[in-house]
PDB file of C-alpha atoms in Angstrom:
ATOM      1  CA  MET A   1      53.885  42.334 -53.215  1.00 78.00           C
ATOM      2  CA  ASN A   2      51.139  40.123 -52.246  1.00 84.00           C
ATOM      3  CA  GLU A   3      49.595  41.676 -49.104  1.00 89.00           C
ATOM      4  CA  ASP A   4      47.325  38.949 -48.520  1.00 90.00           C
ATOM      5  CA  LEU A   5      50.359  36.288 -48.268  1.00 91.00           C
ATOM      6  CA  LEU A   6      52.101  38.899 -46.041  1.00 93.00           C
ATOM      7  CA  LYS A   7      49.308  39.014 -43.743  1.00 95.00           C
ATOM      8  CA  GLU A   8      48.842  35.366 -43.400  1.00 95.00           C
ATOM      9  CA  LEU A   9      52.374  34.837 -42.720  1.00 95.00           C
ATOM     10  CA  TYR A  10      52.650  37.237 -40.391  1.00 96.00           C
ATOM     11  CA  ASP A  11      49.912  35.970 -38.270  1.00 97.00           C
ATOM     12  CA  ASP A  12      51.083  32.528 -38.514  1.00 97.00           C
ATOM     13  CA  MET A  13      54.710  33.963 -37.220  1.00 96.00           C
ATOM     14  CA  LEU A  14      52.841  35.419 -34.197  1.00 97.00           C
ATOM     15  CA  ASP A  15      50.620  32.390 -33.416  1.00 97.00           C
ATOM     16  CA  ASN A  16      53.536  30.229 -33.606  1.00 97.00           C
ATOM     17  CA  CYS A  17      55.707  32.200 -31.272  1.00 96.00           C
ATOM     18  CA  TYR A  18      53.354  33.099 -28.859  1.00 96.00           C
ATOM     19  CA  PRO A  19      50.997  31.477 -26.505  1.00 97.00           C
ATOM     20  CA  SER A  20      47.023  32.017 -26.584  1.00 96.00           C
ATOM     21  CA  ILE A  21      45.513  35.012 -25.081  1.00 95.00           C
ATOM     22  CA  LYS A  22      42.758  34.119 -22.344  1.00 95.00           C
ATOM     23  CA  ILE A  23      40.602  36.173 -20.997  1.00 92.00           C
ATOM     24  CA  GLY A  24      37.830  34.781 -18.792  1.00 95.00           C
ATOM     25  CA  ASN A  25      36.926  31.471 -20.293  1.00 96.00           C
ATOM     26  CA  LEU A  26      37.493  33.202 -23.798  1.00 95.00           C
ATOM     27  CA  GLU A  27      40.648  32.096 -25.780  1.00 96.00           C
ATOM     28  CA  TYR A  28      42.243  34.151 -28.756  1.00 97.00           C
ATOM     29  CA  SER A  29      45.213  33.701 -30.777  1.00 97.00           C
ATOM     30  CA  PRO A  30      47.775  36.275 -30.622  1.00 97.00           C
ATOM     31  CA  SER A  31      47.353  37.757 -34.196  1.00 97.00           C
ATOM     32  CA  VAL A  32      43.335  38.326 -33.808  1.00 97.00           C
ATOM     33  CA  ALA A  33      44.157  39.669 -29.890  1.00 96.00           C
ATOM     34  CA  LEU A  34      46.951  42.092 -31.405  1.00 96.00           C
ATOM     35  CA  TYR A  35      45.040  43.186 -34.343  1.00 97.00           C
ATOM     36  CA  ARG A  36      41.532  43.872 -32.381  1.00 95.00           C
ATOM     37  CA  ILE A  37      43.307  45.465 -29.292  1.00 95.00           C
ATOM     38  CA  ASP A  38      46.025  47.470 -30.861  1.00 96.00           C
ATOM     39  CA  PRO A  39      45.890  47.361 -34.722  1.00 97.00           C
ATOM     40  CA  ILE A  40      48.534  50.587 -34.878  1.00 98.00           C
ATOM     41  CA  ALA A  41      51.077  47.988 -33.061  1.00 97.00           C
ATOM     42  CA  TYR A  42      49.894  45.121 -35.382  1.00 97.00           C
ATOM     43  CA  ARG A  43      50.541  47.328 -38.520  1.00 97.00           C
ATOM     44  CA  VAL A  44      53.962  48.617 -37.423  1.00 97.00           C
ATOM     45  CA  GLY A  45      54.558  44.873 -36.240  1.00 97.00           C
ATOM     46  CA  MET A  46      53.682  43.441 -39.899  1.00 97.00           C
ATOM     47  CA  SER A  47      55.520  46.233 -41.590  1.00 96.00           C
ATOM     48  CA  ASP A  48      58.953  45.604 -39.660  1.00 96.00           C
ATOM     49  CA  TYR A  49      58.325  41.467 -40.348  1.00 95.00           C
ATOM     50  CA  GLU A  50      57.858  42.472 -44.299  1.00 94.00           C
ATOM     51  CA  SER A  51      61.438  44.334 -43.965  1.00 94.00           C
ATOM     52  CA  CYS A  52      62.851  40.937 -42.777  1.00 92.00           C
ATOM     53  CA  LEU A  53      61.409  38.900 -45.319  1.00 92.00           C
ATOM     54  CA  ARG A  54      61.991  41.413 -48.267  1.00 91.00           C
ATOM     55  CA  GLU A  55      66.070  41.515 -46.681  1.00 90.00           C
ATOM     56  CA  ASP A  56      66.044  37.396 -46.886  1.00 88.00           C
ATOM     57  CA  TYR A  57      64.539  38.042 -50.731  1.00 87.00           C
ATOM     58  CA  GLU A  58      67.150  40.305 -51.229  1.00 85.00           C
ATOM     59  CA  ASN A  59      69.933  37.890 -50.444  1.00 86.00           C
ATOM     60  CA  GLY A  60      68.706  35.029 -52.114  1.00 81.00           C
ATOM     61  CA  HIS A  61      66.563  33.371 -49.240  1.00 85.00           C
ATOM     62  CA  GLY A  62      63.461  32.583 -50.637  1.00 82.00           C
ATOM     63  CA  TYR A  63      59.901  34.562 -50.556  1.00 83.00           C
ATOM     64  CA  GLU A  64      59.944  34.722 -54.432  1.00 84.00           C
ATOM     65  CA  GLU A  65      55.904  34.211 -53.964  1.00 86.00           C
ATOM     66  CA  LEU A  66      55.569  37.313 -51.903  1.00 85.00           C
ATOM     67  CA  PHE A  67      58.279  39.762 -53.592  1.00 86.00           C
ATOM     68  CA  GLY A  68      58.610  37.858 -56.808  1.00 76.00           C
ATOM     69  CA  ASP A  69      56.138  40.025 -58.808  1.00 77.00           C
ATOM     70  CA  GLU A  70      58.118  43.073 -58.076  1.00 72.00           C
ATOM     71  CA  GLU A  71      60.064  44.976 -60.919  1.00 60.00           C
ATOM     72  CA  GLU A  72      63.390  45.848 -59.731  1.00 55.00           C
TER      73      GLU A  72
END
């Protein structure tokens, strides 16, 4: 599995699904805020996201670039 690609896809999903986080005059992307505030929740969420993508891959719905190098 391509872990760098998984992180990129997960961050993109978080950033597209949730609004920016504002603290005072500062603004953070949801992926950066979650990773820095609660890295355990970030990893658990990414693991759940990977499971969903893997299921799509196993059902023939793409993500060959993520899982295609794995042996059956």
